[in-house]
Amino acid sequence: RGVQLLLLDDVQFLAGQHRTQEELLRAWDALSSRGGQVVLSSDRPPQEIDGIDERLLSRFSGGLIVDIGAPDYETRVAIVRRKADERKLALGPEVAEALARVAFGNVRELQGALNRLAALQELEGRTVSASEVTALLGGGAAARPDEFGDFVAEIAGTVAAVTSSPSDRQLAEAIARWKREGFRARRLEAALAQAPAVAEVEALVRRFEAEVERLREIAGEISALEPGAPELEKLEILRDPDRLFEAEELLGVVRDRNRPLPAPPPGPTLDQLRLAPDLFALRAARAVAEAPGQRYNPLFVWGPRGAGKTSLLAAIGTHIQAIDAELPVAFLETRGFAAELIQALERNRLESWRDRYRRARVFLLDDVQALAGTERVQAELFHLFDVLLRAGAQLAFTADRPPAELTGIDERLRTRMESGLAVPLVPAGAAPPPAPRRARPAAAAAEPAEAGAGSGAPDRIFLDREKVIWDWPYAGEWLVEELD
């Protein structure tokens, strides 16, 4: 009942099989209700089949009834010539006509006679003449063979077809071998129909074997790179030498997806950096490196050129790798990140590029101010940011200015960068960079400041609980709000 096409041969044998007819009736109705197709064959028209339920007979008669009788003389000549052409079998003059004049009961008998003629020509190495056809077939119309005789005749035909020449035999053996091993052999089958020369066949088979071997290598490399890769399930490509180019593309996608992440450049460790040990940026970097993804995520370090931001970012990655060498760490400079994206777009490998960086559990991006004016790079970084954050990955960025002053960057991306902890980093001996102050309401600005507000008294800073550090450096420059 679940099929879409039902082909039923010799339905005259359903006569008297009442239970079988009931089941067929139900299956027929179920199939017809879905718009399925039924094709039946019989040795007589429906009305002449006895012992069939009237409901079935009405269905048998409700479609198209076609009578296939024994072929006439002209049709038999055409059949003989067509079958001979298909096998590349050379027939002598008037041989096809002599075969057709024999009153065969069906096409199978005619084909069996042609098979015997082909076998004789192959074994004796000569062309059978028209005058020999009658003697070859036993002096007249061939007796109707039984099922076993038909089977033997078909085998004889197959042997004759594949042994007509050494090139045909070589192609037939190659087709059988590769099909047995699960590979498509359409190219070889097409060549078999064209009867190429021996030298052409040898070159064709060698090339086919080399491409099959390459398909095996591709499947093996994909499995080694990623044992559970979904590409391994695409057997229609990995088992078809005619689609070798597509198989190479699959391998390229898996290679891109599994390329090692760019590692932090060599440089000083967190302990070797020439920064004041009590500098807040260094202390925040240590906290991130000791527990990635758990504190200050993302970390945003900003400062002028030469302040040591890149070294600090690289040292975070190096420290994390020293603790856990298996943790995927990606360190990128923003321009390189953009260049990789453009290359992925050019090669139509965007999804594998995305998958590669989604593997990261520590993502470090240097000089994000270079994102200004880009669109696609910012969009990809925005989505990558969310994916990594949901996966518990640690993100850290550097720039030459605080997030609030980044221009040409999408507001959604900018606010995400400053949603963790943004800290300044200044070269040793340099004045601390000024931080923007929150504007006071006009009414409050008009009132005289009370003692302690801008008069040298300690500033009072109100931050979120996670970010409160009481010995914050340069507290006067981090004034958030003056209290009346």
Coordinates of C-alpha atoms in Angstrom, one line a residue:
R1 CA 0.0 0.0 0.0
G2 CA 2.9 2.3 0.5
V3 CA 4.3 2.1 -3.1
Q4 CA 3.7 4.6 -5.8
L5 CA 4.1 2.2 -8.7
L6 CA 2.7 -1.4 -8.7
L7 CA 3.9 -3.7 -11.5
L8 CA 2.1 -7.1 -11.5
D9 CA 2.9 -9.8 -14.0
D10 CA 0.8 -12.8 -15.0
V11 CA -2.4 -11.7 -13.3
Q12 CA -4.3 -14.7 -14.8
F13 CA -2.8 -16.7 -12.0
L14 CA -4.9 -14.8 -9.5
A15 CA -7.9 -16.9 -10.7
G16 CA -9.4 -18.7 -7.7
Q17 CA -7.1 -16.9 -5.2
H18 CA -9.9 -15.1 -3.3
R19 CA -7.8 -13.9 -0.3
T20 CA -5.1 -12.6 -2.6
Q21 CA -7.6 -10.8 -4.7
E22 CA -9.1 -9.1 -1.5
E23 CA -5.6 -7.9 -0.5
L24 CA -4.9 -6.6 -4.0
L25 CA -8.2 -4.8 -4.1
R26 CA -7.4 -2.9 -0.9
A27 CA -3.9 -2.1 -2.0
W28 CA -5.2 -0.9 -5.4
D29 CA -7.7 1.5 -3.8
A30 CA -5.1 2.8 -1.3
L31 CA -2.6 3.4 -4.2
S32 CA -5.2 5.0 -6.5
S33 CA -6.3 7.4 -3.8
R34 CA -2.7 8.8 -3.8
G35 CA -2.6 9.1 -7.5
G36 CA -0.3 6.0 -7.9
Q37 CA 0.2 3.9 -11.1
V38 CA -0.8 0.3 -11.7
V39 CA 0.5 -1.7 -14.6
L40 CA -0.7 -5.3 -15.2
S41 CA 0.2 -8.0 -17.7
S42 CA -1.6 -11.2 -18.7
D43 CA -1.8 -13.8 -21.4
R44 CA -5.4 -12.8 -22.2
P45 CA -7.7 -9.8 -21.9
P46 CA -9.5 -9.2 -18.6
Q47 CA -12.9 -10.4 -19.8
E48 CA -11.4 -13.8 -20.6
I49 CA -9.9 -14.4 -17.1
D50 CA -12.1 -16.7 -15.1
G51 CA -12.3 -16.8 -11.3
I52 CA -11.5 -13.1 -10.8
D53 CA -13.7 -10.9 -8.5
E54 CA -15.9 -8.6 -10.5
R55 CA -14.7 -5.6 -8.6
L56 CA -11.1 -6.4 -9.7
L57 CA -12.2 -7.0 -13.3
S58 CA -13.9 -3.7 -13.5
R59 CA -10.7 -2.0 -12.3
F60 CA -8.6 -4.0 -14.8
S61 CA -10.8 -2.9 -17.6
G62 CA -11.1 0.7 -16.4
G63 CA -7.7 1.8 -17.7
L64 CA -5.9 1.3 -21.0
I65 CA -5.8 -2.3 -22.4
V66 CA -3.1 -3.0 -25.0
D67 CA -2.7 -6.2 -27.0
I68 CA 0.9 -7.2 -27.6
G69 CA 0.8 -10.0 -30.2
A70 CA 3.6 -11.9 -31.9
P71 CA 5.6 -9.5 -34.0
D72 CA 5.1 -9.6 -37.8
Y73 CA 7.9 -10.3 -40.3
E74 CA 8.9 -6.6 -40.8
T75 CA 9.0 -6.1 -37.0
R76 CA 11.1 -9.2 -36.6
V77 CA 13.7 -8.0 -39.2
A78 CA 13.9 -4.6 -37.3
I79 CA 14.4 -6.4 -34.0
V80 CA 17.2 -8.6 -35.3
R81 CA 19.0 -5.6 -36.8
R82 CA 18.6 -3.5 -33.7
K83 CA 19.9 -6.3 -31.4
A84 CA 22.8 -7.0 -33.7
D85 CA 23.7 -3.2 -33.7
E86 CA 23.5 -3.1 -29.9
R87 CA 26.1 -5.9 -29.7
K88 CA 28.3 -4.6 -32.5
L89 CA 27.5 -8.0 -34.2
A90 CA 28.2 -8.2 -37.9
L91 CA 25.6 -10.2 -39.8
G92 CA 26.0 -11.6 -43.2
P93 CA 23.8 -10.6 -46.2
E94 CA 20.2 -11.6 -45.8
V95 CA 20.8 -13.2 -42.4
A96 CA 18.4 -10.9 -40.6
E97 CA 15.7 -11.6 -43.1
A98 CA 16.4 -15.4 -42.8
L99 CA 16.0 -15.2 -39.0
A100 CA 12.8 -13.2 -39.3
R101 CA 11.2 -15.7 -41.7
V102 CA 11.2 -18.3 -38.9
A103 CA 7.8 -18.2 -37.2
F104 CA 8.9 -17.6 -33.6
G105 CA 6.1 -17.4 -31.0
N106 CA 7.6 -14.4 -29.2
V107 CA 10.6 -12.0 -29.2
R108 CA 12.4 -14.0 -26.6
E109 CA 12.6 -17.0 -29.0
L110 CA 13.8 -14.7 -31.7
Q111 CA 16.5 -13.3 -29.4
G112 CA 17.6 -16.8 -28.4
A113 CA 18.1 -17.7 -32.1
L114 CA 20.2 -14.6 -32.6
N115 CA 22.2 -15.5 -29.4
R116 CA 23.0 -19.0 -30.9
L117 CA 24.1 -17.4 -34.2
A118 CA 26.4 -14.9 -32.4
A119 CA 27.9 -17.7 -30.3
L120 CA 28.7 -19.7 -33.4
Q121 CA 30.3 -16.7 -35.1
E122 CA 32.4 -16.0 -32.0
L123 CA 33.6 -19.6 -31.5
E124 CA 34.3 -20.4 -35.2
G125 CA 35.6 -16.9 -36.0
R126 CA 33.6 -16.5 -39.2
T127 CA 30.3 -14.9 -40.4
V128 CA 27.3 -17.2 -40.7
S129 CA 25.6 -17.1 -44.0
A130 CA 21.8 -16.9 -44.7
S131 CA 21.7 -20.4 -46.1
E132 CA 23.0 -21.8 -42.7
V133 CA 20.3 -20.2 -40.6
T134 CA 17.7 -22.9 -41.2
A135 CA 20.2 -25.7 -40.3
L136 CA 21.4 -23.8 -37.3
L137 CA 17.8 -23.5 -36.0
G138 CA 17.0 -27.2 -36.5
G139 CA 15.4 -27.1 -39.9
G140 CA 12.4 -24.9 -39.2
A141 CA 10.5 -23.0 -36.6
A142 CA 12.1 -23.4 -33.2
A143 CA 10.2 -25.2 -30.6
R144 CA 8.9 -23.0 -27.8
P145 CA 11.6 -23.3 -25.1
D146 CA 10.7 -23.8 -21.5
E147 CA 11.7 -21.2 -18.8
F148 CA 15.1 -22.9 -18.3
G149 CA 15.7 -22.7 -22.0
D150 CA 14.9 -19.0 -22.0
F151 CA 17.3 -18.5 -19.1
V152 CA 20.1 -20.3 -20.9
A153 CA 19.4 -18.3 -24.0
E154 CA 19.7 -15.1 -22.1
I155 CA 23.0 -16.2 -20.6
A156 CA 24.3 -17.1 -24.1
G157 CA 23.3 -13.6 -25.3
T158 CA 25.2 -11.9 -22.4
V159 CA 28.3 -14.0 -23.0
A160 CA 28.2 -13.2 -26.7
A161 CA 27.8 -9.5 -26.0
V162 CA 30.7 -9.2 -23.6
T163 CA 33.1 -11.6 -25.5
S164 CA 32.7 -10.1 -28.9
S165 CA 36.2 -8.5 -28.6
P166 CA 39.0 -8.2 -26.1
S167 CA 38.2 -4.5 -25.6
D168 CA 34.6 -5.4 -24.7
R169 CA 35.7 -8.0 -22.3
Q170 CA 38.0 -5.6 -20.6
L171 CA 35.3 -3.0 -20.2
A172 CA 32.8 -5.6 -19.0
E173 CA 35.2 -6.8 -16.4
A174 CA 35.9 -3.3 -15.2
I175 CA 32.2 -2.4 -15.0
A176 CA 31.4 -5.6 -13.0
R177 CA 34.3 -4.9 -10.6
W178 CA 33.6 -1.3 -9.8
K179 CA 29.9 -1.8 -9.5
R180 CA 30.5 -4.7 -7.2
E181 CA 32.6 -2.3 -5.0
G182 CA 29.8 0.3 -5.0
F183 CA 31.1 2.8 -7.6
R184 CA 29.1 4.3 -10.6
A185 CA 30.5 3.1 -13.9
R186 CA 28.4 5.1 -16.4
R187 CA 31.4 6.3 -18.3
L188 CA 32.6 2.7 -18.9
E189 CA 29.0 1.6 -19.8
A190 CA 28.8 4.3 -22.4
A191 CA 32.2 3.3 -23.9
L192 CA 31.0 -0.3 -24.1
A193 CA 28.2 0.8 -26.4
Q194 CA 30.7 2.6 -28.7
A195 CA 33.2 -0.3 -29.1
P196 CA 36.4 1.6 -28.8
A197 CA 39.8 0.3 -29.8
V198 CA 41.9 -1.7 -27.3
A199 CA 44.4 1.1 -26.7
E200 CA 41.5 3.5 -26.0
V201 CA 39.9 1.1 -23.6
E202 CA 43.2 0.6 -21.7
A203 CA 43.6 4.3 -21.2
L204 CA 40.0 4.7 -20.3
V205 CA 40.1 2.0 -17.6
R206 CA 43.5 3.3 -16.2
R207 CA 42.0 6.8 -15.8
F208 CA 38.8 5.4 -14.3
E209 CA 40.8 3.4 -11.8
A210 CA 43.0 6.4 -10.9
E211 CA 39.8 8.5 -10.3
V212 CA 38.3 5.7 -8.1
E213 CA 41.5 5.6 -6.1
R214 CA 41.4 9.4 -5.7
L215 CA 37.8 9.1 -4.4
R216 CA 38.9 6.6 -1.8
E217 CA 41.7 9.0 -0.8
I218 CA 39.3 11.9 -0.4
A219 CA 36.9 9.8 1.7
G220 CA 39.8 8.6 3.9
E221 CA 41.1 12.2 4.4
I222 CA 37.7 13.5 5.3
S223 CA 37.3 10.7 7.8
A224 CA 40.7 11.4 9.3
L225 CA 40.0 15.2 9.5
E226 CA 36.5 14.8 10.9
P227 CA 35.2 11.3 11.6
G228 CA 31.6 12.4 11.8
A229 CA 31.7 14.8 8.9
P230 CA 28.3 15.1 7.1
E231 CA 30.2 15.1 3.8
L232 CA 30.9 11.3 4.3
E233 CA 27.2 10.6 3.8
K234 CA 27.2 12.1 0.3
L235 CA 27.9 8.7 -1.4
E236 CA 26.3 9.8 -4.6
I237 CA 29.4 12.0 -5.0
L238 CA 32.1 10.0 -3.3
R239 CA 31.2 6.9 -5.3
D240 CA 31.0 8.5 -8.7
P241 CA 34.2 9.2 -10.7
D242 CA 32.3 11.5 -13.0
R243 CA 31.8 13.8 -10.0
L244 CA 35.4 13.8 -8.8
F245 CA 35.5 17.6 -9.0
E246 CA 32.5 17.8 -6.6
A247 CA 34.3 15.3 -4.3
E248 CA 37.4 17.6 -4.3
E249 CA 35.2 20.5 -3.3
L250 CA 33.8 18.5 -0.4
L251 CA 37.3 17.8 0.8
G252 CA 38.2 21.5 0.5
V253 CA 35.2 22.4 2.7
V254 CA 36.2 19.9 5.4
R255 CA 39.8 21.1 5.2
D256 CA 38.8 24.7 5.6
R257 CA 36.5 23.9 8.5
N258 CA 39.2 22.0 10.3
R259 CA 42.2 24.2 9.6
P260 CA 44.1 25.1 12.8
L261 CA 43.0 28.4 14.3
P262 CA 45.6 31.2 14.1
A263 CA 47.7 31.0 17.2
P264 CA 48.9 34.0 19.3
P265 CA 52.2 35.4 18.0
P266 CA 55.4 34.6 20.0
G267 CA 56.1 37.2 22.6
P268 CA 56.5 37.9 26.3
T269 CA 54.2 36.1 28.8
L270 CA 52.0 38.0 31.2
D271 CA 54.8 37.8 33.8
Q272 CA 57.4 39.2 31.3
L273 CA 55.4 42.2 30.0
R274 CA 57.0 45.5 30.9
L275 CA 53.9 46.8 32.6
A276 CA 53.4 48.0 36.1
P277 CA 52.3 44.9 38.1
D278 CA 49.5 46.8 39.7
L279 CA 48.2 48.1 36.4
F280 CA 44.5 47.4 36.2
A281 CA 44.6 46.2 32.5
L282 CA 47.3 43.7 33.5
R283 CA 45.3 42.5 36.5
A284 CA 42.2 42.1 34.4
A285 CA 44.1 40.2 31.7
R286 CA 45.4 37.8 34.4
A287 CA 41.9 37.2 35.7
V288 CA 40.7 36.4 32.1
A289 CA 43.6 34.1 31.4
E290 CA 43.1 32.2 34.6
A291 CA 39.4 31.6 34.1
P292 CA 38.5 32.2 30.4
G293 CA 34.8 32.9 29.8
Q294 CA 34.0 33.4 33.5
R295 CA 35.0 37.0 34.3
Y296 CA 35.2 40.2 32.2
N297 CA 33.7 38.8 29.0
P298 CA 34.3 40.4 26.7
L299 CA 37.5 42.2 27.8
F300 CA 38.2 45.4 25.8
V301 CA 41.7 46.9 26.1
W302 CA 42.3 50.3 24.6
G303 CA 45.2 52.7 24.4
P304 CA 47.5 54.6 22.0
R305 CA 49.9 53.0 19.6
G306 CA 52.9 51.5 21.4
A307 CA 51.1 51.0 24.6
G308 CA 51.5 47.2 24.4
K309 CA 47.9 46.2 23.7
T310 CA 48.9 43.5 21.1
S311 CA 51.5 42.0 23.4
L312 CA 49.0 41.9 26.2
L313 CA 46.3 40.2 24.0
A314 CA 48.8 37.7 22.7
A315 CA 50.0 37.0 26.3
I316 CA 46.4 36.2 27.3
G317 CA 46.2 33.5 24.6
T318 CA 49.6 32.1 25.4
H319 CA 48.8 31.8 29.1
I320 CA 45.5 30.1 28.4
Q321 CA 47.2 27.6 26.0
A322 CA 49.9 26.9 28.6
I323 CA 47.1 25.9 31.1
D324 CA 45.0 23.9 28.6
A325 CA 46.8 23.1 25.3
E326 CA 43.6 21.5 23.9
L327 CA 41.5 24.6 24.3
P328 CA 41.0 26.2 20.8
V329 CA 42.4 29.7 20.9
A330 CA 42.2 32.1 17.9
F331 CA 44.3 35.3 17.6
L332 CA 43.6 37.6 14.7
E333 CA 44.4 41.1 13.6
T334 CA 41.2 42.8 12.3
R335 CA 42.5 43.4 8.8
G336 CA 43.6 39.7 8.5
F337 CA 40.1 38.7 9.7
A338 CA 38.5 40.8 7.0
A339 CA 40.9 39.4 4.3
E340 CA 40.0 35.8 5.3
L341 CA 36.3 36.6 5.0
I342 CA 36.8 38.1 1.5
Q343 CA 38.8 35.0 0.5
A344 CA 36.0 32.7 1.8
L345 CA 33.4 34.6 -0.2
E346 CA 35.5 34.4 -3.4
R347 CA 35.9 30.6 -3.0
N348 CA 32.3 30.1 -2.0
R349 CA 33.5 28.6 1.4
L350 CA 31.7 31.0 3.7
E351 CA 30.0 28.3 5.8
S352 CA 33.2 26.4 6.4
W353 CA 34.9 29.7 7.3
R354 CA 32.2 30.3 9.9
D355 CA 32.4 26.8 11.2
R356 CA 36.2 27.1 11.7
Y357 CA 35.9 30.1 14.0
R358 CA 32.8 28.8 15.8
R359 CA 35.2 26.1 17.2
A360 CA 37.2 28.7 19.1
R361 CA 36.8 28.9 22.9
V362 CA 39.0 31.9 23.2
F363 CA 38.7 34.6 20.5
L364 CA 41.2 37.5 20.5
L365 CA 40.8 40.3 17.9
D366 CA 43.4 43.0 17.7
D367 CA 42.9 46.6 16.4
V368 CA 39.1 46.5 16.0
Q369 CA 39.0 50.2 15.1
A370 CA 40.0 48.9 11.6
L371 CA 36.4 47.6 11.3
A372 CA 35.3 51.1 10.5
G373 CA 33.5 51.4 7.2
T374 CA 33.1 47.6 6.7
E375 CA 29.7 46.0 6.5
R376 CA 29.9 42.3 5.8
V377 CA 32.9 41.9 8.2
Q378 CA 31.0 43.6 11.0
A379 CA 27.9 41.5 10.3
E380 CA 29.8 38.3 10.5
L381 CA 31.6 39.4 13.6
F382 CA 28.3 40.3 15.2
H383 CA 26.9 36.8 14.7
L384 CA 30.2 35.1 15.6
F385 CA 30.2 37.2 18.8
D386 CA 26.8 35.9 19.9
V387 CA 27.5 32.3 18.9
L388 CA 30.8 32.2 20.9
L389 CA 29.3 34.0 23.9
R390 CA 26.4 31.5 24.1
A391 CA 29.0 28.7 23.9
G392 CA 30.8 30.1 26.9
A393 CA 33.9 31.2 24.9
Q394 CA 36.1 34.1 26.1
L395 CA 36.3 37.1 23.8
A396 CA 38.9 39.9 24.1
F397 CA 39.5 42.9 21.8
T398 CA 41.9 45.8 21.5
A399 CA 41.6 49.2 19.9
D400 CA 43.2 52.6 20.0
R401 CA 40.2 54.2 21.7
P402 CA 37.4 53.2 24.0
P403 CA 34.3 51.5 22.6
A404 CA 32.2 54.7 22.9
E405 CA 34.5 56.5 20.6
L406 CA 34.7 53.9 17.8
T407 CA 33.2 55.4 14.7
G408 CA 31.9 53.6 11.6
I409 CA 31.0 50.5 13.6
D410 CA 27.5 49.1 13.9
E411 CA 25.9 50.2 17.2
R412 CA 24.9 46.6 18.0
L413 CA 28.5 45.4 17.7
R414 CA 29.9 48.3 19.6
T415 CA 27.6 47.9 22.6
R416 CA 28.5 44.2 22.7
M417 CA 32.2 45.1 22.9
E418 CA 31.6 47.4 25.8
S419 CA 29.2 45.0 27.6
G420 CA 32.0 43.4 29.6
L421 CA 35.0 45.3 30.9
A422 CA 36.8 48.1 29.0
V423 CA 40.1 49.1 30.5
P424 CA 42.8 51.6 29.3
L425 CA 46.4 50.7 28.7
V426 CA 49.0 53.5 28.6
P427 CA 52.8 53.3 28.1
A428 CA 55.0 53.5 31.1
G429 CA 55.4 57.1 32.2
A430 CA 52.6 58.5 30.0
A431 CA 49.7 60.4 31.4
P432 CA 46.5 58.4 31.7
P433 CA 44.1 58.9 28.8
P434 CA 41.1 61.0 29.6
A435 CA 37.9 59.2 29.9
P436 CA 34.6 60.8 28.9
R437 CA 32.5 62.1 31.8
R438 CA 28.8 61.8 32.1
A439 CA 27.1 65.2 31.4
R440 CA 25.4 66.7 34.5
P441 CA 21.8 67.9 34.2
A442 CA 21.5 71.6 33.6
A443 CA 20.0 72.2 37.0
A444 CA 22.7 70.4 38.8
A445 CA 25.3 72.2 36.8
A446 CA 24.0 75.5 37.8
E447 CA 24.3 74.7 41.5
P448 CA 27.6 75.2 43.3
A449 CA 29.5 71.9 43.8
E450 CA 29.7 70.7 47.4
A451 CA 32.9 70.0 49.1
G452 CA 34.5 66.9 47.9
A453 CA 33.3 67.3 44.3
G454 CA 36.3 68.5 42.2
S455 CA 37.9 70.0 45.2
G456 CA 40.7 67.5 45.7
A457 CA 38.6 65.2 47.9
P458 CA 38.4 61.5 46.9
D459 CA 36.1 60.8 44.1
R460 CA 33.1 58.5 44.6
I461 CA 32.7 55.9 41.8
F462 CA 29.7 53.8 41.4
L463 CA 30.1 50.8 39.2
D464 CA 28.4 47.5 38.7
R465 CA 29.1 45.0 41.5
E466 CA 31.3 42.7 39.3
K467 CA 33.6 45.6 38.3
V468 CA 34.1 47.3 41.7
I469 CA 37.9 47.5 42.5
W470 CA 38.6 49.8 45.3
D471 CA 42.1 50.7 44.4
W472 CA 41.2 51.6 40.9
P473 CA 44.1 53.6 39.3
Y474 CA 43.5 57.2 38.3
A475 CA 40.2 57.2 40.0
G476 CA 39.8 60.9 39.4
E477 CA 39.8 60.3 35.7
W478 CA 37.0 57.7 36.0
L479 CA 34.4 60.0 37.5
V480 CA 31.0 58.7 36.5
E481 CA 28.7 60.9 38.5
E482 CA 28.9 63.8 41.0
L483 CA 26.6 63.5 44.0
D484 CA 24.8 66.5 45.3

